[in-house]
Amino acid sequence: MGAAQQSATGIGSENGTRVGPAGASAGVLQPHTVGERDMVQLLDAAGNRRHEDTFGPYVDELDAKTLRGFYRDMAVVRRFDAEATALQRQGELALWVPVVGQEAAQIGSGRAMRPADYAFPTYREHGVALTRGLDLADLLKLFRGISNGGWDPRENNFHLYTLVLAAQTLHAVGYAMGIQRDAAADSASEPAAVVAYFGDGASSEGDVHESMVFAASFNAPVVFFCQNNNWAISVPFEVQSKVPLVNRAGGYGFPGIRVDGNDVLAVYAVTQWALDHARSGKGPVLIEASTYRVGAHTTADDPTKYRASAEEEAWRAKDPLQRLETYLRAEGLADDDFFAQVKNDGDELASHVRRATLALGGASIRQKFATVYAEAHPLVAEELAWFENYEAGFAAADTQTSQGGAA
Amino acid sequence: MSTSNIFKLPDVGEGLVEAEIVAWQVKAGDIVAVNDVLVEIETAKSIVELPSPYAGVVAELLVADGDTVEVGTPIIRIGGSAAAPEESASPATPADVPAEAPAMKPLVGSGPKADAVRRRPRAGSPAAVEAAPAAPAAPAPANRVLAKPPVRKAAKDLGINLADVAPTGLRGEVTKKDLLSHRDQQAAGPAAAGDFWAHAPGPAVAEDPRIERIKVKGVRKATAKAMVDSAFSAPHVSIFVDVDASRTMEFVKRLKVSRDFEGIKVSPLLILAKAVIWAAARNPSVNATWTGDEIIIKHFMNLGIAAATPRGLMVPNIKDAQELSLKELAIALNALATTARAGKTQPADMAGGSLTVTNIGALGIDTGTPIINPGEVAIVAFGTIKQKPWVVEGEVVPRWVTTLGGSFDHRVVDGDLSARFMADVAAIMEEPALLLD
Amino acid sequence: MKTMTIAKAINEGLRATLANDAKSFLMGEDIGSLGGVYRVTEGLKAEFGAHRVMDTPLAESGIIGTAIGMALRGHRPICEIQFDGFVFPGFNQITTQLAKIHTRSDGQLSAPVVIRIPYGGGIGSIEHHSESPEALFAHTAGLRIITPSNANDAYWMIQQAVSCKDPVIVFEPKRRYWLKGEVDTENNPGDPFTAHVVREGSDATIVAYGPLVPVALAAANAAADDGHSVEVIDLRSISPIDFDTVEASVNKTGRLIVAHEAPTFGGIGGEIASRISERCFYSLEAPAIRVGGFHMPYPVARVEEHYLPDIDRMLEALDRAFAY
């Protein structure tokens, strides 16, 4: 476990906060903290490959097509994100939650998953959705106000977005415990694991703690993937924790890895490692991906009110796409044609999403009556009947106004 | 393609209602692609760039820099043009930008909408409203009268049994109107009095249209016969006594609020009935029958209560009234009255009476000369109890006073006995506690 | 027919569930080796194994949240919350997640989780162990709530809750855990979401549920001495409420009393009284009267007898109803 926790620079760097008394008395916690500068990195901000013993091998074996694929995925999801933001500014969406800046953390971890694995996102994992094979246009229904879901999670093993922070981490652990039960009942069932996504803000919620307690107690096959994008709306990470979040894993007794969240290769590698660990019955892992929320929290937010543009600029210099493009070009793995094609792919997806969004029908209040309960319910039936009768009492109006709820 | 599109100011921040136009980035005549930045706006939350939803040539800027504009206001018109679309940042073909989105127009804000201040126009027939506001409740079981609570209370106050009233309400309930017209019919006199002198109702009679004929039959015929038999066979002597019944009134008041008597109607008649039973025990001859050969004295009291019923005057009696506790007697009196008012008194109820009370006070009468019920030798008339001046310890004070009247068959009950009987009844009315012996 | 206590009946019902439904399992604090603080799960771990009777960490939100995850994976978790007063850390998961998943997923996902909660007072206990929080959950669409008052219902309703596709909270009246009754293990008493008339009458209706059903029956018997014929309804299901049964009864009797241990203010009694006032308006001889606890946090054991609705409080309500 020690090796896995060490970054290339070694553990317990002098940046780590000392948490206990000096000396090594029995029963006294030693400050083996992973510091701010400690993280697994295989591709630095300038696009140079870095060697690393434990995780390097996971990437060394990847072919060029896969590497180009990482770039394409990140570029396409960034383009999608820009289109969704524009749609909100045009009044087509009530709100949009931008993912810009976090593409590597999501594409890297998403691509490490297998089809049988299951992901529990927060509400910003549009990149993971792409890797799970969703039609990204489905993500917009929630923000258009016609559904609180938008897709069938069972089709792509990608759960609905959960807006109550951290609630999904418990569901993820439970799902993983369910996988354990299935494996116990049928040893031939395919090993699978769950990835529970959450942010630095959510990490303060009690549910995250409880989910880690349960995961540890039951040795559940779950990877806790924390995208520490350094901001919880306007509250900076220092208010959530004085030490990097990865250190909490030690408190629960399972491995923790801090990774450069803007390095898609490193993210991919550590997630592979973690999923292998979980799938093979060794229990949970916490990954803290250090990244940055380049955009606002949502389109209703204004970061100029609480953070310095200098900070944003510093992080833009560590952009995940830029470094990979530099590397691919330098290694001769991708050329102008490739990047032009990627741009086209992005524009096509954007166009598709725009078209699909504008074509979305309204929501139906009648459908809401029908989906409160799975089984017939007398009060719901009665209220629906009342509503039908009530509506019938009005003169036939122009029922084209969508969101009012006719249809 | 050449139709123009209007872009209305959207709500960019979850509930904003307006924004200020900071700086247009385009002018009329410029060619724009989808998502090209059109304008910078400032909202309550921040400064935001608005990207174009349409491709085409800018036809007209509809608001100016510096204007404060409400969400939903058209801010720019962009005419579709043949050249523009292919240059766009996103390959938005004309098909991508429908002139009118078929299913859903652009949102103009997700925040609070203005309340509607006009009622939605209703569909033609108001019957639709009546149809089933709340799925009509199942009809009440046959033995239950339906009525709104205020009507029930009014009925109680008026002393009317709802079961007697013909209901005309939509759901089969007795309405206030039904109740009142029932009451009016009962007191037909006063209501009809105005018209009375004009003409007689019913089929016109040959000799004079002002003459009304009512056939005598049924109860009225029988009652008449009984009265004649009684009045002209038994020599009636009537005597009267005034009594201060204040303590009775107080006692009744206390009974009404006692837990023991909750839900049971209590009136001074109850005390009078008890008094009569008590007095009869001390003066047995009043509780008897004259056969000519014998005087049959009954050592039980089947107390008759004269009652006005829909079919006429009847005298049902309470069997073995002497056995009943005060509460039981109250319940029996109520049951008797309810049954009589509903017209359900049975012949057996009216047979075997030994002494009768007639409650003329209910009609507002002070006292009277009652006619003895055939087969009995005494009848007590119970008149109104009202406040009258009375002398108490040398002072004139208002007290609740009533005049008790009694008629007696002089063949059986002589003056002395009748006087003692009446005095005994009066004594109880004056001091109900004497019943406690 | 067998005679058993309510606690034993639930135990048997759980046993039958675990035996019949391989996907079902129990999870909660102290339910395994200890058999539950009220011994309701006694012997089940020994019989079915730790895998089916799981002692969880002490974390109510964790219990409900992981149960949701397991249900999403196709299993049927039966959670136990040790005491009514401790459900609140799990309130978020119950109301924002469990109740809403079916709607949120446009009908595609179900989370058929059962949550068993001992509730109610009258056991002379310390703070937080005598609550009646059912109204808070009833007000949350997407949940179903039932409460058995007798051994037979206790045996059957837990099983029916597990086979229901919607999330169900089963409130178990803890002061009645030792109440014995006949259990017919062959014939199920029908739809758990219906009310039962447990005593017929013609002059007034008392609606009660859970721990107060025996008290309502006692009050009805006492009222008979006063010459009043009182009908008693065991509501059994708090969400949905079987209004048809209550309405038919009040249309017959004309008077309604609703009784629950939970405070009168904001309680289920208000919902029923209001509904009956509307539906049975023309049959009412008296306004609907509610009997419940006072508007205060559940009081200390030494004074709880003054707080809890008992036979006298119900008779007082009946007296008022008959005074109209």
PDB file of N, CA, C and O in Angstrom, chain A residues 147-149 151-152 154 159 164 167 170-171 174-175 177-179 181-182 207 210 214 367 371-377 382, chain C residues 25 51 54 59 61-63 65-66 69-70 72-73 75 93 97 102-104 106 108 142-144 164-166 240 275 279:
ATOM      1  N   SER A 147     -37.162  17.164 -17.551  1.00  0.00           N
ATOM      2  CA  SER A 147     -36.975  15.889 -16.860  1.00  0.00           C
ATOM      3  C   SER A 147     -35.976  16.109 -15.743  1.00  0.00           C
ATOM      4  O   SER A 147     -35.127  16.980 -15.847  1.00  0.00           O
ATOM      5  N   ASN A 148     -36.091  15.319 -14.685  1.00  0.00           N
ATOM      6  CA  ASN A 148     -35.055  15.363 -13.651  1.00  0.00           C
ATOM      7  C   ASN A 148     -34.035  14.267 -13.876  1.00  0.00           C
ATOM      8  O   ASN A 148     -33.108  14.111 -13.083  1.00  0.00           O
ATOM      9  N   GLY A 149     -34.177  13.545 -14.966  1.00  0.00           N
ATOM     10  CA  GLY A 149     -33.234  12.486 -15.326  1.00  0.00           C
ATOM     11  C   GLY A 149     -32.781  12.752 -16.748  1.00  0.00           C
ATOM     12  O   GLY A 149     -32.086  13.714 -17.009  1.00  0.00           O
ATOM     13  N   TRP A 151     -32.071   9.921 -19.147  1.00  0.00           N
ATOM     14  CA  TRP A 151     -31.645   8.701 -19.844  1.00  0.00           C
ATOM     15  C   TRP A 151     -31.877   7.526 -18.918  1.00  0.00           C
ATOM     16  O   TRP A 151     -32.116   7.694 -17.724  1.00  0.00           O
ATOM     17  N   ASP A 152     -31.799   6.307 -19.470  1.00  0.00           N
ATOM     18  CA  ASP A 152     -31.964   5.107 -18.648  1.00  0.00           C
ATOM     19  C   ASP A 152     -30.577   4.655 -18.197  1.00  0.00           C
ATOM     20  O   ASP A 152     -29.779   4.177 -19.008  1.00  0.00           O
ATOM     21  N   ARG A 154     -29.489   2.150 -16.868  1.00  0.00           N
ATOM     22  CA  ARG A 154     -29.120   0.751 -17.067  1.00  0.00           C
ATOM     23  C   ARG A 154     -28.559   0.496 -18.457  1.00  0.00           C
ATOM     24  O   ARG A 154     -27.887  -0.501 -18.684  1.00  0.00           O
ATOM     25  N   HIS A 159     -25.255   6.488 -13.957  1.00  0.00           N
ATOM     26  CA  HIS A 159     -26.429   6.874 -13.180  1.00  0.00           C
ATOM     27  C   HIS A 159     -26.876   8.292 -13.539  1.00  0.00           C
ATOM     28  O   HIS A 159     -26.116   9.067 -14.122  1.00  0.00           O
ATOM     29  N   VAL A 164     -28.354  16.625  -5.012  1.00  0.00           N
ATOM     30  CA  VAL A 164     -28.073  16.765  -3.581  1.00  0.00           C
ATOM     31  C   VAL A 164     -26.649  16.280  -3.388  1.00  0.00           C
ATOM     32  O   VAL A 164     -26.332  15.120  -3.648  1.00  0.00           O
ATOM     33  N   ALA A 167     -24.978  12.687  -2.043  1.00  0.00           N
ATOM     34  CA  ALA A 167     -25.951  11.605  -1.829  1.00  0.00           C
ATOM     35  C   ALA A 167     -25.595  10.382  -2.645  1.00  0.00           C
ATOM     36  O   ALA A 167     -25.801   9.249  -2.207  1.00  0.00           O
ATOM     37  N   LEU A 170     -23.191   7.288  -1.398  1.00  0.00           N
ATOM     38  CA  LEU A 170     -23.770   6.149  -0.672  1.00  0.00           C
ATOM     39  C   LEU A 170     -24.433   5.177  -1.640  1.00  0.00           C
ATOM     40  O   LEU A 170     -24.327   3.957  -1.482  1.00  0.00           O
ATOM     41  N   HIS A 171     -25.136   5.726  -2.633  1.00  0.00           N
ATOM     42  CA  HIS A 171     -25.757   4.838  -3.614  1.00  0.00           C
ATOM     43  C   HIS A 171     -24.680   4.021  -4.319  1.00  0.00           C
ATOM     44  O   HIS A 171     -24.855   2.834  -4.592  1.00  0.00           O
ATOM     45  N   GLY A 174     -23.537   1.254  -2.084  1.00  0.00           N
ATOM     46  CA  GLY A 174     -24.569   0.230  -2.029  1.00  0.00           C
ATOM     47  C   GLY A 174     -24.589  -0.589  -3.299  1.00  0.00           C
ATOM     48  O   GLY A 174     -24.708  -1.825  -3.264  1.00  0.00           O
ATOM     49  N   TYR A 175     -24.467   0.094  -4.412  1.00  0.00           N
ATOM     50  CA  TYR A 175     -24.452  -0.630  -5.689  1.00  0.00           C
ATOM     51  C   TYR A 175     -23.280  -1.602  -5.713  1.00  0.00           C
ATOM     52  O   TYR A 175     -23.407  -2.755  -6.132  1.00  0.00           O
ATOM     53  N   MET A 177     -21.873  -2.960  -3.160  1.00  0.00           N
ATOM     54  CA  MET A 177     -22.204  -4.065  -2.260  1.00  0.00           C
ATOM     55  C   MET A 177     -23.168  -5.023  -2.943  1.00  0.00           C
ATOM     56  O   MET A 177     -23.143  -6.236  -2.725  1.00  0.00           O
ATOM     57  N   GLY A 178     -24.009  -4.491  -3.809  1.00  0.00           N
ATOM     58  CA  GLY A 178     -24.902  -5.348  -4.578  1.00  0.00           C
ATOM     59  C   GLY A 178     -24.121  -6.202  -5.558  1.00  0.00           C
ATOM     60  O   GLY A 178     -24.435  -7.383  -5.770  1.00  0.00           O
ATOM     61  N   ILE A 179     -23.095  -5.616  -6.156  1.00  0.00           N
ATOM     62  CA  ILE A 179     -22.241  -6.390  -7.062  1.00  0.00           C
ATOM     63  C   ILE A 179     -21.597  -7.533  -6.294  1.00  0.00           C
ATOM     64  O   ILE A 179     -21.516  -8.671  -6.776  1.00  0.00           O
ATOM     65  N   ARG A 181     -22.818  -9.075  -3.750  1.00  0.00           N
ATOM     66  CA  ARG A 181     -23.831 -10.100  -3.520  1.00  0.00           C
ATOM     67  C   ARG A 181     -24.015 -10.950  -4.755  1.00  0.00           C
ATOM     68  O   ARG A 181     -24.167 -12.169  -4.676  1.00  0.00           O
ATOM     69  N   ASP A 182     -24.044 -10.278  -5.922  1.00  0.00           N
ATOM     70  CA  ASP A 182     -24.219 -11.030  -7.165  1.00  0.00           C
ATOM     71  C   ASP A 182     -23.050 -11.980  -7.382  1.00  0.00           C
ATOM     72  O   ASP A 182     -23.227 -13.120  -7.804  1.00  0.00           O
ATOM     73  N   ASP A 207     -22.363  12.378   4.119  1.00  0.00           N
ATOM     74  CA  ASP A 207     -22.593  11.165   3.334  1.00  0.00           C
ATOM     75  C   ASP A 207     -21.300  10.615   2.747  1.00  0.00           C
ATOM     76  O   ASP A 207     -21.170   9.401   2.555  1.00  0.00           O
ATOM     77  N   GLU A 210     -19.751   8.651   5.517  1.00  0.00           N
ATOM     78  CA  GLU A 210     -20.461   7.395   5.765  1.00  0.00           C
ATOM     79  C   GLU A 210     -20.237   6.400   4.640  1.00  0.00           C
ATOM     80  O   GLU A 210     -20.145   5.193   4.872  1.00  0.00           O
ATOM     81  N   PHE A 214     -18.778   2.600   5.167  1.00  0.00           N
ATOM     82  CA  PHE A 214     -19.424   1.379   4.678  1.00  0.00           C
ATOM     83  C   PHE A 214     -18.520   0.646   3.700  1.00  0.00           C
ATOM     84  O   PHE A 214     -18.386  -0.569   3.732  1.00  0.00           O
ATOM     85  N   GLN A 367     -47.544  12.865 -17.181  1.00  0.00           N
ATOM     86  CA  GLN A 367     -46.482  11.885 -16.996  1.00  0.00           C
ATOM     87  C   GLN A 367     -45.980  11.936 -15.558  1.00  0.00           C
ATOM     88  O   GLN A 367     -45.581  10.916 -14.991  1.00  0.00           O
ATOM     89  N   THR A 371     -45.644   8.777 -12.731  1.00  0.00           N
ATOM     90  CA  THR A 371     -44.353   8.244 -12.286  1.00  0.00           C
ATOM     91  C   THR A 371     -44.035   8.507 -10.820  1.00  0.00           C
ATOM     92  O   THR A 371     -42.910   8.322 -10.381  1.00  0.00           O
ATOM     93  N   VAL A 372     -45.024   8.922 -10.042  1.00  0.00           N
ATOM     94  CA  VAL A 372     -44.753   9.102  -8.610  1.00  0.00           C
ATOM     95  C   VAL A 372     -44.490   7.743  -7.965  1.00  0.00           C
ATOM     96  O   VAL A 372     -43.593   7.581  -7.157  1.00  0.00           O
ATOM     97  N   TYR A 373     -45.330   6.792  -8.323  1.00  0.00           N
ATOM     98  CA  TYR A 373     -45.212   5.453  -7.758  1.00  0.00           C
ATOM     99  C   TYR A 373     -45.123   4.419  -8.867  1.00  0.00           C
ATOM    100  O   TYR A 373     -45.628   4.651  -9.971  1.00  0.00           O
ATOM    101  N   ALA A 374     -44.490   3.286  -8.527  1.00  0.00           N
ATOM    102  CA  ALA A 374     -44.420   2.195  -9.495  1.00  0.00           C
ATOM    103  C   ALA A 374     -45.745   1.435  -9.523  1.00  0.00           C
ATOM    104  O   ALA A 374     -46.148   0.931 -10.562  1.00  0.00           O
ATOM    105  N   GLU A 375     -46.439   1.380  -8.366  1.00  0.00           N
ATOM    106  CA  GLU A 375     -47.698   0.646  -8.323  1.00  0.00           C
ATOM    107  C   GLU A 375     -48.856   1.632  -8.233  1.00  0.00           C
ATOM    108  O   GLU A 375     -48.703   2.754  -7.748  1.00  0.00           O
ATOM    109  N   ALA A 376     -50.020   1.184  -8.652  1.00  0.00           N
ATOM    110  CA  ALA A 376     -51.214   2.043  -8.670  1.00  0.00           C
ATOM    111  C   ALA A 376     -51.466   2.623  -7.281  1.00  0.00           C
ATOM    112  O   ALA A 376     -51.310   1.950  -6.269  1.00  0.00           O
ATOM    113  N   HIS A 377     -51.844   3.886  -7.261  1.00  0.00           N
ATOM    114  CA  HIS A 377     -51.995   4.598  -5.989  1.00  0.00           C
ATOM    115  C   HIS A 377     -53.304   5.375  -6.019  1.00  0.00           C
ATOM    116  O   HIS A 377     -53.520   6.197  -6.914  1.00  0.00           O
ATOM    117  N   GLU A 382     -56.877   9.716  -8.033  1.00  0.00           N
ATOM    118  CA  GLU A 382     -57.950  10.655  -7.747  1.00  0.00           C
ATOM    119  C   GLU A 382     -57.557  12.073  -8.122  1.00  0.00           C
ATOM    120  O   GLU A 382     -58.337  12.820  -8.727  1.00  0.00           O
TER     121      GLU A 382
ATOM    122  N   PHE C  25     -32.806  -9.153   2.077  1.00  0.00           N
ATOM    123  CA  PHE C  25     -31.880  -9.293   3.193  1.00  0.00           C
ATOM    124  C   PHE C  25     -32.143  -8.144   4.159  1.00  0.00           C
ATOM    125  O   PHE C  25     -32.760  -7.144   3.793  1.00  0.00           O
ATOM    126  N   HIS C  51     -24.723 -12.808   5.799  1.00  0.00           N
ATOM    127  CA  HIS C  51     -24.917 -12.237   4.469  1.00  0.00           C
ATOM    128  C   HIS C  51     -26.339 -11.720   4.280  1.00  0.00           C
ATOM    129  O   HIS C  51     -26.573 -10.749   3.560  1.00  0.00           O
ATOM    130  N   MET C  54     -27.469  -8.352   8.122  1.00  0.00           N
ATOM    131  CA  MET C  54     -26.213  -7.613   8.140  1.00  0.00           C
ATOM    132  C   MET C  54     -26.195  -6.556   9.227  1.00  0.00           C
ATOM    133  O   MET C  54     -27.038  -5.660   9.239  1.00  0.00           O
ATOM    134  N   ALA C  59     -24.702   4.403  11.251  1.00  0.00           N
ATOM    135  CA  ALA C  59     -24.809   5.540  10.340  1.00  0.00           C
ATOM    136  C   ALA C  59     -26.114   5.439   9.565  1.00  0.00           C
ATOM    137  O   ALA C  59     -26.202   4.702   8.584  1.00  0.00           O
ATOM    138  N   SER C  61     -27.831   7.577   7.655  1.00  0.00           N
ATOM    139  CA  SER C  61     -27.833   8.014   6.268  1.00  0.00           C
ATOM    140  C   SER C  61     -27.138   6.948   5.421  1.00  0.00           C
ATOM    141  O   SER C  61     -27.581   6.628   4.315  1.00  0.00           O
ATOM    142  N   GLY C  62     -26.091   6.380   5.971  1.00  0.00           N
ATOM    143  CA  GLY C  62     -25.361   5.322   5.287  1.00  0.00           C
ATOM    144  C   GLY C  62     -26.233   4.096   5.054  1.00  0.00           C
ATOM    145  O   GLY C  62     -26.188   3.486   3.993  1.00  0.00           O
ATOM    146  N   ILE C  63     -27.030   3.746   6.037  1.00  0.00           N
ATOM    147  CA  ILE C  63     -27.893   2.575   5.887  1.00  0.00           C
ATOM    148  C   ILE C  63     -28.882   2.788   4.748  1.00  0.00           C
ATOM    149  O   ILE C  63     -29.019   1.950   3.859  1.00  0.00           O
ATOM    150  N   GLY C  65     -28.826   5.122   2.317  1.00  0.00           N
ATOM    151  CA  GLY C  65     -28.167   5.398   1.041  1.00  0.00           C
ATOM    152  C   GLY C  65     -27.616   4.147   0.385  1.00  0.00           C
ATOM    153  O   GLY C  65     -27.790   3.940  -0.817  1.00  0.00           O
ATOM    154  N   THR C  66     -26.952   3.301   1.159  1.00  0.00           N
ATOM    155  CA  THR C  66     -26.414   2.083   0.545  1.00  0.00           C
ATOM    156  C   THR C  66     -27.559   1.141   0.179  1.00  0.00           C
ATOM    157  O   THR C  66     -27.497   0.440  -0.830  1.00  0.00           O
ATOM    158  N   GLY C  69     -28.621   2.033  -3.184  1.00  0.00           N
ATOM    159  CA  GLY C  69     -27.689   1.501  -4.178  1.00  0.00           C
ATOM    160  C   GLY C  69     -27.911   0.031  -4.426  1.00  0.00           C
ATOM    161  O   GLY C  69     -27.895  -0.438  -5.566  1.00  0.00           O
ATOM    162  N   MET C  70     -28.135  -0.711  -3.355  1.00  0.00           N
ATOM    163  CA  MET C  70     -28.354  -2.147  -3.515  1.00  0.00           C
ATOM    164  C   MET C  70     -29.662  -2.432  -4.214  1.00  0.00           C
ATOM    165  O   MET C  70     -29.756  -3.355  -5.023  1.00  0.00           O
ATOM    166  N   LEU C  72     -30.987  -0.497  -6.425  1.00  0.00           N
ATOM    167  CA  LEU C  72     -30.760  -0.175  -7.828  1.00  0.00           C
ATOM    168  C   LEU C  72     -30.093  -1.343  -8.550  1.00  0.00           C
ATOM    169  O   LEU C  72     -30.289  -1.546  -9.746  1.00  0.00           O
ATOM    170  N   ARG C  73     -29.318  -2.097  -7.809  1.00  0.00           N
ATOM    171  CA  ARG C  73     -28.634  -3.248  -8.395  1.00  0.00           C
ATOM    172  C   ARG C  73     -29.558  -4.461  -8.450  1.00  0.00           C
ATOM    173  O   ARG C  73     -29.164  -5.505  -8.943  1.00  0.00           O
ATOM    174  N   HIS C  75     -31.433  -5.794  -5.689  1.00  0.00           N
ATOM    175  CA  HIS C  75     -31.663  -6.518  -4.440  1.00  0.00           C
ATOM    176  C   HIS C  75     -32.799  -5.870  -3.665  1.00  0.00           C
ATOM    177  O   HIS C  75     -33.293  -4.813  -4.036  1.00  0.00           O
ATOM    178  N   GLN C  93     -31.719  11.155   2.801  1.00  0.00           N
ATOM    179  CA  GLN C  93     -31.728  10.068   1.821  1.00  0.00           C
ATOM    180  C   GLN C  93     -33.155   9.577   1.554  1.00  0.00           C
ATOM    181  O   GLN C  93     -33.502   9.227   0.436  1.00  0.00           O
ATOM    182  N   GLN C  97     -33.937  11.325  -2.011  1.00  0.00           N
ATOM    183  CA  GLN C  97     -33.488  10.275  -2.926  1.00  0.00           C
ATOM    184  C   GLN C  97     -34.499   9.147  -3.068  1.00  0.00           C
ATOM    185  O   GLN C  97     -35.061   8.930  -4.126  1.00  0.00           O
ATOM    186  N   HIS C 102     -38.009   7.190  -8.557  1.00  0.00           N
ATOM    187  CA  HIS C 102     -38.889   6.708  -9.616  1.00  0.00           C
ATOM    188  C   HIS C 102     -39.323   7.852 -10.526  1.00  0.00           C
ATOM    189  O   HIS C 102     -39.324   7.740 -11.748  1.00  0.00           O
ATOM    190  N   THR C 103     -39.672   8.984  -9.897  1.00  0.00           N
ATOM    191  CA  THR C 103     -40.071  10.147 -10.683  1.00  0.00           C
ATOM    192  C   THR C 103     -38.887  10.705 -11.466  1.00  0.00           C
ATOM    193  O   THR C 103     -38.994  11.031 -12.639  1.00  0.00           O
ATOM    194  N   ARG C 104     -37.756  10.822 -10.785  1.00  0.00           N
ATOM    195  CA  ARG C 104     -36.588  11.427 -11.419  1.00  0.00           C
ATOM    196  C   ARG C 104     -36.196  10.657 -12.677  1.00  0.00           C
ATOM    197  O   ARG C 104     -35.788  11.247 -13.673  1.00  0.00           O
ATOM    198  N   ASP C 106     -38.109   9.162 -14.633  1.00  0.00           N
ATOM    199  CA  ASP C 106     -39.258   9.044 -15.538  1.00  0.00           C
ATOM    200  C   ASP C 106     -39.823   7.631 -15.538  1.00  0.00           C
ATOM    201  O   ASP C 106     -40.206   7.097 -16.575  1.00  0.00           O
ATOM    202  N   GLN C 108     -38.303   4.786 -14.887  1.00  0.00           N
ATOM    203  CA  GLN C 108     -37.456   3.657 -15.292  1.00  0.00           C
ATOM    204  C   GLN C 108     -36.784   2.957 -14.129  1.00  0.00           C
ATOM    205  O   GLN C 108     -36.563   1.748 -14.155  1.00  0.00           O
ATOM    206  N   GLY C 142     -44.154   9.765  -3.002  1.00  0.00           N
ATOM    207  CA  GLY C 142     -43.193   8.772  -3.457  1.00  0.00           C
ATOM    208  C   GLY C 142     -42.936   7.684  -2.434  1.00  0.00           C
ATOM    209  O   GLY C 142     -42.379   6.642  -2.762  1.00  0.00           O
ATOM    210  N   LEU C 143     -43.352   7.929  -1.182  1.00  0.00           N
ATOM    211  CA  LEU C 143     -43.190   6.923  -0.139  1.00  0.00           C
ATOM    212  C   LEU C 143     -44.539   6.293   0.163  1.00  0.00           C
ATOM    213  O   LEU C 143     -45.578   6.911  -0.033  1.00  0.00           O
ATOM    214  N   ARG C 144     -44.511   5.070   0.675  1.00  0.00           N
ATOM    215  CA  ARG C 144     -45.710   4.437   1.226  1.00  0.00           C
ATOM    216  C   ARG C 144     -45.424   4.159   2.691  1.00  0.00           C
ATOM    217  O   ARG C 144     -44.291   3.833   3.047  1.00  0.00           O
ATOM    218  N   CYS C 164     -43.613  -5.052  -2.466  1.00  0.00           N
ATOM    219  CA  CYS C 164     -44.118  -3.858  -3.150  1.00  0.00           C
ATOM    220  C   CYS C 164     -42.992  -3.206  -3.936  1.00  0.00           C
ATOM    221  O   CYS C 164     -41.848  -3.171  -3.483  1.00  0.00           O
ATOM    222  N   LYS C 165     -43.304  -2.676  -5.109  1.00  0.00           N
ATOM    223  CA  LYS C 165     -42.248  -2.083  -5.934  1.00  0.00           C
ATOM    224  C   LYS C 165     -41.849  -0.688  -5.468  1.00  0.00           C
ATOM    225  O   LYS C 165     -40.834  -0.146  -5.907  1.00  0.00           O
ATOM    226  N   ASP C 166     -42.673  -0.081  -4.633  1.00  0.00           N
ATOM    227  CA  ASP C 166     -42.348   1.257  -4.143  1.00  0.00           C
ATOM    228  C   ASP C 166     -41.637   1.171  -2.795  1.00  0.00           C
ATOM    229  O   ASP C 166     -41.744   0.160  -2.104  1.00  0.00           O
ATOM    230  N   PRO C 240     -50.774   5.391   1.148  1.00  0.00           N
ATOM    231  CA  PRO C 240     -52.023   6.134   1.013  1.00  0.00           C
ATOM    232  C   PRO C 240     -52.997   5.859   2.160  1.00  0.00           C
ATOM    233  O   PRO C 240     -52.842   4.867   2.851  1.00  0.00           O
ATOM    234  N   ARG C 275     -60.517  16.146   5.081  1.00  0.00           N
ATOM    235  CA  ARG C 275     -61.075  15.409   3.965  1.00  0.00           C
ATOM    236  C   ARG C 275     -62.500  14.954   4.251  1.00  0.00           C
ATOM    237  O   ARG C 275     -63.396  15.066   3.407  1.00  0.00           O
ATOM    238  N   ARG C 279     -65.962  15.574   2.334  1.00  0.00           N
ATOM    239  CA  ARG C 279     -66.671  14.479   1.680  1.00  0.00           C
ATOM    240  C   ARG C 279     -67.969  14.088   2.366  1.00  0.00           C
ATOM    241  O   ARG C 279     -68.848  13.539   1.726  1.00  0.00           O
TER     242      ARG C 279
END
